[in-house]
mmCIF file of C-alpha atoms in Angstrom:
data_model
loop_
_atom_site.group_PDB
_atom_site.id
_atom_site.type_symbol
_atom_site.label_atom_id
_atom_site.label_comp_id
_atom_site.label_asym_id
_atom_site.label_seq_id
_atom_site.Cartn_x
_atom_site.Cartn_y
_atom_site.Cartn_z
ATOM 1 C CA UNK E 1035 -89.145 65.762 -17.830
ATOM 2 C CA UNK E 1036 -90.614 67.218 -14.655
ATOM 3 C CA UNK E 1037 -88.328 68.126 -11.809
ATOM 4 C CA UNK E 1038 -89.235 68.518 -7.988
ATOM 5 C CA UNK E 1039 -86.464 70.346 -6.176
ATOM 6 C CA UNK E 1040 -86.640 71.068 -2.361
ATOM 7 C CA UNK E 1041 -85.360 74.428 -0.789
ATOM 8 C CA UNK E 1042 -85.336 75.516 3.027
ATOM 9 C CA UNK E 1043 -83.165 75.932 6.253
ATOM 10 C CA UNK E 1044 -81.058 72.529 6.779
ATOM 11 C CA UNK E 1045 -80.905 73.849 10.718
ATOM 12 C CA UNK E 1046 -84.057 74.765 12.912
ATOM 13 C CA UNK E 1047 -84.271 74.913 16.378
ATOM 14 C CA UNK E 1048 -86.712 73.642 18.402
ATOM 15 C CA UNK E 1049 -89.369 74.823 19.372
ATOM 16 C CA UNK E 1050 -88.947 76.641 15.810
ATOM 17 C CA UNK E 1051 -91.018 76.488 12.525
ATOM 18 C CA UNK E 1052 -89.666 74.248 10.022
ATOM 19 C CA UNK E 1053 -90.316 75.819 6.314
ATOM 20 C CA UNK E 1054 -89.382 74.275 2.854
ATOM 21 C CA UNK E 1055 -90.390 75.065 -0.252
ATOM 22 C CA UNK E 1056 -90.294 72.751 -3.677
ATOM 23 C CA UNK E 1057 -90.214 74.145 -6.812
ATOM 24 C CA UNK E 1058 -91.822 72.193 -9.990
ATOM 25 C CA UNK E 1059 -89.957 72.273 -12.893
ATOM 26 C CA UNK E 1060 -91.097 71.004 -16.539
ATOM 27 C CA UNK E 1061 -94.494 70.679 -16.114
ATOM 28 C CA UNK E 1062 -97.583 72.721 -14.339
ATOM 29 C CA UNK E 1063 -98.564 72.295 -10.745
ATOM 30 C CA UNK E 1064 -102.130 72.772 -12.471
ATOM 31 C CA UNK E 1065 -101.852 69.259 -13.586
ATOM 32 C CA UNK E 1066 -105.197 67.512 -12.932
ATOM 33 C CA UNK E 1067 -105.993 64.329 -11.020
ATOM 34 C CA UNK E 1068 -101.864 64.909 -9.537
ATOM 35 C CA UNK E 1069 -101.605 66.188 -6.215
ATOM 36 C CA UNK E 1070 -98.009 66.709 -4.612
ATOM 37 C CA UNK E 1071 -96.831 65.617 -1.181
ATOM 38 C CA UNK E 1072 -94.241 65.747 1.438
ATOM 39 C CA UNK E 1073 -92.804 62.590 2.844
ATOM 40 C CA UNK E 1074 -89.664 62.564 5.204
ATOM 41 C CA UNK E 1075 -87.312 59.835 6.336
ATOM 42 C CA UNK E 1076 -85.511 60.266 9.785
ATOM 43 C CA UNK E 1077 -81.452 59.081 9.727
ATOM 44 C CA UNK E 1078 -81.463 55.502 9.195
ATOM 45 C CA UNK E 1079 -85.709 55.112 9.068
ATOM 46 C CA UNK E 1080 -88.233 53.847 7.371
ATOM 47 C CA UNK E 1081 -90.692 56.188 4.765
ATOM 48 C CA UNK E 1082 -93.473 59.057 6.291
ATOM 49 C CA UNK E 1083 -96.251 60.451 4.568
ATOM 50 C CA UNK E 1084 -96.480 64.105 5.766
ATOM 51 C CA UNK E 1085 -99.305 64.882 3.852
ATOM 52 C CA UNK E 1086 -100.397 66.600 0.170
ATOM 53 C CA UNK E 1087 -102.410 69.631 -1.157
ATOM 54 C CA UNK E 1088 -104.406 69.647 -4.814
ATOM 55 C CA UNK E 1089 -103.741 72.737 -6.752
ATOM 56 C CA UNK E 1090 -106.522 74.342 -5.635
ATOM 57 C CA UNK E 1091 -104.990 74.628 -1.671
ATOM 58 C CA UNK E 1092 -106.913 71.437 -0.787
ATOM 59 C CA UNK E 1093 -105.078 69.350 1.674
ATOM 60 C CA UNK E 1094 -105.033 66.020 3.437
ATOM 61 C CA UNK E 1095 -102.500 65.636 6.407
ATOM 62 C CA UNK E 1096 -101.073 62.266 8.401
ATOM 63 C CA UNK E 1097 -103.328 61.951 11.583
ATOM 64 C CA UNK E 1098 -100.144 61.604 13.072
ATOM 65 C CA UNK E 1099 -99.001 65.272 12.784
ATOM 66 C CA UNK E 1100 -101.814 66.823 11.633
ATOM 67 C CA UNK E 1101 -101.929 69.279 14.542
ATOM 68 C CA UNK E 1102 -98.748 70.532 13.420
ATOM 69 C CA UNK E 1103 -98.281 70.892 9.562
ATOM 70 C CA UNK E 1104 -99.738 73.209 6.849
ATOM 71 C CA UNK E 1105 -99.105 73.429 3.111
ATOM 72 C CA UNK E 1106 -99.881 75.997 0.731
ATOM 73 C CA UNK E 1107 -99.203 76.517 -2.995
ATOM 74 C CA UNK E 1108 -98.204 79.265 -4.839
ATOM 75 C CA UNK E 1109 -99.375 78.564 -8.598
ATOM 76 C CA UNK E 1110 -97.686 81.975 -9.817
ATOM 77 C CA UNK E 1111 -94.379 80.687 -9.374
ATOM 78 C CA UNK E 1112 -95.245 76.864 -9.634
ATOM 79 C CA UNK E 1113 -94.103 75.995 -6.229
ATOM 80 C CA UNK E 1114 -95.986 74.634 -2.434
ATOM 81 C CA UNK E 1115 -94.483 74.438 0.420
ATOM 82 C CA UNK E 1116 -94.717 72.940 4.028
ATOM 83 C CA UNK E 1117 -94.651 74.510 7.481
ATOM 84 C CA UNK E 1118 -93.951 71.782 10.314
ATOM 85 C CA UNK E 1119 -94.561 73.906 13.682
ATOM 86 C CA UNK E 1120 -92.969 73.222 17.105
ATOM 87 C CA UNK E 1121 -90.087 70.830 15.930
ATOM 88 C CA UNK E 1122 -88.335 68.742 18.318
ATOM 89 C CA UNK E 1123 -85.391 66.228 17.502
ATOM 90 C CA UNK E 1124 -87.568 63.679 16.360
ATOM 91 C CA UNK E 1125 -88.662 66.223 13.091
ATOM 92 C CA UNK E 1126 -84.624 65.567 11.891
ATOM 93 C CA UNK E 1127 -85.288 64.183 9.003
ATOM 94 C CA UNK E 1128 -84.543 64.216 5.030
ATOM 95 C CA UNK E 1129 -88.028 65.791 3.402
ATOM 96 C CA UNK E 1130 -89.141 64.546 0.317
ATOM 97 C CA UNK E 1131 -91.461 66.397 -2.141
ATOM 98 C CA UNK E 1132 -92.436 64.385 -4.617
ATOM 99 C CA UNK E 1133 -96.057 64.567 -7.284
ATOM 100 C CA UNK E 1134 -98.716 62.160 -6.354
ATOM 101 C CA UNK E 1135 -101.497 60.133 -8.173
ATOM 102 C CA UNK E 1136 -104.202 61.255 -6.173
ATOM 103 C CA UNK E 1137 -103.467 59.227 -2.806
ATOM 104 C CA UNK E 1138 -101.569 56.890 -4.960
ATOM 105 C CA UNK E 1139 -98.061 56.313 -6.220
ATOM 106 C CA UNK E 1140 -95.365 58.866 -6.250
ATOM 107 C CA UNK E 1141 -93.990 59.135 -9.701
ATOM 108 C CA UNK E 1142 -91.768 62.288 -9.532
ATOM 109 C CA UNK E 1143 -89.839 62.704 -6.356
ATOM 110 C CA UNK E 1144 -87.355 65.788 -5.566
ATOM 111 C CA UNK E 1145 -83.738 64.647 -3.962
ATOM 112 C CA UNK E 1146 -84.658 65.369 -0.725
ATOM 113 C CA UNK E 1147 -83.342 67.921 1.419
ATOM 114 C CA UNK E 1148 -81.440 67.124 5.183
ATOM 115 C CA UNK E 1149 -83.481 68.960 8.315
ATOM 116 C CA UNK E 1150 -81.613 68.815 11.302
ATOM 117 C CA UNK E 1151 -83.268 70.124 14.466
ATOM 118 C CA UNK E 1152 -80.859 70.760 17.167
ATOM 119 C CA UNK E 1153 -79.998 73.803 19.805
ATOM 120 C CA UNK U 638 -104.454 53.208 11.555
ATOM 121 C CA UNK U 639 -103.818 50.324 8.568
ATOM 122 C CA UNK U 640 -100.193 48.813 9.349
ATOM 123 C CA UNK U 641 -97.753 46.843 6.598
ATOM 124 C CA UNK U 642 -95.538 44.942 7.505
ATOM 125 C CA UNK U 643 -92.250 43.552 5.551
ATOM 126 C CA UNK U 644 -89.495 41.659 7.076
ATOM 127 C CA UNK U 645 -86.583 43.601 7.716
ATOM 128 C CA UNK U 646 -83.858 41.985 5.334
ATOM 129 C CA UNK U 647 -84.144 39.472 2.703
ATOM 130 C CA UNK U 648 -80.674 38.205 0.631
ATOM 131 C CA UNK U 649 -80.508 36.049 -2.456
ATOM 132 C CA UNK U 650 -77.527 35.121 -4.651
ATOM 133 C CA UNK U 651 -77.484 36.845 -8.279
ATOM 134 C CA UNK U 652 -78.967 35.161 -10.951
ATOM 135 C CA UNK U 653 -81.256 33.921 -8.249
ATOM 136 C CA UNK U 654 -84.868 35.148 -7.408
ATOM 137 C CA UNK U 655 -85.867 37.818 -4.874
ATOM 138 C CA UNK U 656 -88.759 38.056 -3.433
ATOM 139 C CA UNK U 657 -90.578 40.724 -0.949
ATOM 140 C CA UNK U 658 -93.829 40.953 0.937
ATOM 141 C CA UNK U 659 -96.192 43.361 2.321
ATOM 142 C CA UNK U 660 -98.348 42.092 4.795
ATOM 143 C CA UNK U 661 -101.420 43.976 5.508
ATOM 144 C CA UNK U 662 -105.757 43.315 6.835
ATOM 145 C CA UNK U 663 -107.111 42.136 3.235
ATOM 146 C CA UNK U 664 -104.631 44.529 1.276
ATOM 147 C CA UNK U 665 -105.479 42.750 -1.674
ATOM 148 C CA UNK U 666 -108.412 44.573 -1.655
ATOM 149 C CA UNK U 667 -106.229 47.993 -2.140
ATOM 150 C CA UNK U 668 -103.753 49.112 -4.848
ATOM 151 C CA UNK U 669 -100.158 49.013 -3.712
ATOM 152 C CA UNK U 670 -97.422 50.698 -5.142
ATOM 153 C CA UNK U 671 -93.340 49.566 -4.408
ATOM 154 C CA UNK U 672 -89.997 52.002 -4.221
ATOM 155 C CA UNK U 673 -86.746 51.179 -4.381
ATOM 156 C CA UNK U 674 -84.286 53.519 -2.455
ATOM 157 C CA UNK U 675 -80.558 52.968 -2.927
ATOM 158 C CA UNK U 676 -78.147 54.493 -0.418
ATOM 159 C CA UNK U 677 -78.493 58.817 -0.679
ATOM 160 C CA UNK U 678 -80.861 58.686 -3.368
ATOM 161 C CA UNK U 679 -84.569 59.485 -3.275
ATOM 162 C CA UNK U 680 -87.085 56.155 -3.581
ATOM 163 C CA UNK U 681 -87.901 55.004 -7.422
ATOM 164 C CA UNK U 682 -90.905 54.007 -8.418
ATOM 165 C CA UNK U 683 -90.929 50.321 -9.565
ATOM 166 C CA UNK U 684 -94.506 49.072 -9.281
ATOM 167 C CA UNK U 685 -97.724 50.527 -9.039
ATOM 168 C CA UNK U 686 -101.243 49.526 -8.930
ATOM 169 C CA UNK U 687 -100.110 45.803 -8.167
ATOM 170 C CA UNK U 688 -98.410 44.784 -10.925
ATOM 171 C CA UNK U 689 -97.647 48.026 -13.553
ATOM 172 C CA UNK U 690 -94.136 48.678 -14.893
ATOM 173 C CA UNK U 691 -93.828 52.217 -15.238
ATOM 174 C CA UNK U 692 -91.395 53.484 -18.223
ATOM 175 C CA UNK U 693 -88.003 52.768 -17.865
ATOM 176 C CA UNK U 694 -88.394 49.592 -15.066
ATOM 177 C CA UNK U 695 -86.604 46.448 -16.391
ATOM 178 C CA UNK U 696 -89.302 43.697 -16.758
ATOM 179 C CA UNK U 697 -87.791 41.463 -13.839
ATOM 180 C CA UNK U 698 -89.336 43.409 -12.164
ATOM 181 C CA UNK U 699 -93.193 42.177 -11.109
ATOM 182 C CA UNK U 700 -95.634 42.645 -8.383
ATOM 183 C CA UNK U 701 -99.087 40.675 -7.037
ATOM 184 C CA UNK U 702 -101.254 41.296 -4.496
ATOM 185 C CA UNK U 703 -103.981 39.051 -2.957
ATOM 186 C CA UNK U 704 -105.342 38.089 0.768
ATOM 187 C CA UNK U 705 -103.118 39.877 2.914
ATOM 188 C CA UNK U 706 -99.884 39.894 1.325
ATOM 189 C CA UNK U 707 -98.483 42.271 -1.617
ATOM 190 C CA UNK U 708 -95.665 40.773 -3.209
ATOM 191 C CA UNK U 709 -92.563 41.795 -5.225
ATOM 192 C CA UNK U 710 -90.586 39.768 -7.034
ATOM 193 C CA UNK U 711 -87.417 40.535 -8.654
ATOM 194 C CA UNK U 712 -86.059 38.100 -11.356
ATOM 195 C CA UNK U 713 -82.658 37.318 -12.019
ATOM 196 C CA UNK U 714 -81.295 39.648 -9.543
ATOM 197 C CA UNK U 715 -77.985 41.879 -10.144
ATOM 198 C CA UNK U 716 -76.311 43.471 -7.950
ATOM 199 C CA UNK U 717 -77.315 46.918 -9.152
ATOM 200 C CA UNK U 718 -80.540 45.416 -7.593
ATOM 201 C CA UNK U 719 -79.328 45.762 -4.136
ATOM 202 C CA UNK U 720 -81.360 48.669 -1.987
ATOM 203 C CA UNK U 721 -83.947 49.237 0.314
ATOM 204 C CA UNK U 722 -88.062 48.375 -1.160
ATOM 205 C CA UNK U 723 -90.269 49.866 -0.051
ATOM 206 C CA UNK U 724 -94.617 48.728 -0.066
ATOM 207 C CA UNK U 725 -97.381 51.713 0.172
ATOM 208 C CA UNK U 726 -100.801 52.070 0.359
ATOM 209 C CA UNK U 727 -103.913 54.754 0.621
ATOM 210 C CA UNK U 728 -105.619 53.787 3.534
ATOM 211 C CA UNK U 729 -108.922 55.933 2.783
ATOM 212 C CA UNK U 730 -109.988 55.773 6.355
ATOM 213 C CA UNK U 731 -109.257 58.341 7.004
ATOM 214 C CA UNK U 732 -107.632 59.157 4.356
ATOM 215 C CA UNK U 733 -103.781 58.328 4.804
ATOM 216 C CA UNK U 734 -100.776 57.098 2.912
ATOM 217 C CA UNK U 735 -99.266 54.533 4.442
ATOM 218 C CA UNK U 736 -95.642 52.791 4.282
ATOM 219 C CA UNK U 737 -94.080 49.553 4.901
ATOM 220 C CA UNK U 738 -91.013 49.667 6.820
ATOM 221 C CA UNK U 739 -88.918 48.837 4.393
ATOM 222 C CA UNK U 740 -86.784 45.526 3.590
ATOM 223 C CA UNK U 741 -83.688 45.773 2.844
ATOM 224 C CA UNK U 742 -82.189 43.751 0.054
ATOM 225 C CA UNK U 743 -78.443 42.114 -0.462
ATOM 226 C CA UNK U 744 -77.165 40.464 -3.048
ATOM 227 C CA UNK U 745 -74.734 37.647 -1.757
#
């Protein structure tokens, strides 16, 4: 059964970097056609699509905060991770990794992990 | 950017029928995919592509799409049923996943 578990800081201050890392567990992040994304939800909010990255360190990012984010994955140690830059109170959020059909349905979500931003 | 839009609450009575929309510009012409998110947990796949049940989803559980509105519909509702659903999209231009905003489901 695969397993998505996030990992990271649950306090940043702003104007800091925001960096989490999930971990795949029980399968390969190698798996083809499935790319694997970072969504958040802010306290009380609706769903956001951060963005994803293939395997190969291809990546597709929301327009929305595109000037901001990067991913990366490490295959060695079956993990990627995000980097949100220049957080302000509005980046308080719980972040979701999760392994995604192409741009398509997420079957395999982590539990999500509580960002706070705050001075 | 391509926009959905689901109405904020919706309640039925148990036993009774529950169903949610998705309104979006000529969605039925895209594959949507539905979540169900109970309090502290992470969302749950429950339909994608439309209408597919992945492994493990009761089967009052069902989903159509056509025109502008996605639809789920949840049969004989329980209150274990109760929890926020969730409608998404790709929106390929450019290329974007997209959410509804969520409607929130009680069972009376």
């Amino acid at each position: 059964q695969l397993q998505l578990q996030e990992s990271g800081p649950g306090l940043v201050k702003p104007p800091e970097t925001l960096s989490l890392t999930c971990s795949v567990s029980g399968g390969s992040i190698y798996m083809s056609a499935y790319y694997w994304a970072w969504i958040r939800q802010a306290p009380g909010k609706g769903l956001e699509w951060i963005g994803n990255i293939y395997h190969s360190g291809s990546t597709s990012y929301n327009p929305s905060l595109k000037s901001r984010v990067s991913m990366s994955v490490d295959t060695s140690k079956n993990q990627f991770s995000l980097r949100l830059t220049s957080v302000t109170v509005a980046d308080t959020a719980v972040y979701y990794c999760a392994r995604q059909n192409y741009y398509e349905e997420g079957d395999y979500w982590g539990q999500g992990t509580l960002v706070i931003v705050s001075s | 950017s391509y926009v959905l839009t689901q109405p904020p609450s919706e309640s039925v009575a148990p036993g009774e029928t529950a169903r949610i929309t998705c309104e979006g510009n000529n969605i039925g012409s895209k594959s949507v995919h539905w979540y169900q998110q109970k309090p502290g947990q992470a969302p749950v796949l429950v339909i994608s592509y439309d209408k597919d049940r992945p492994s493990g989803i009761p089967e009052r559980f069902s989903g159509s799409n056509s025109g502008n509105t996605a639809t789920l519909t949840i049969s004989r509702v329980e209150a274990g049923d109760e929890a926020d659903y969730y409608c998404q999209v790709w929106d390929s231009r450019p290329d974007c996943v997209v959410f509804g905003g969520g409607t929130k489901l009680t069972v009376l």
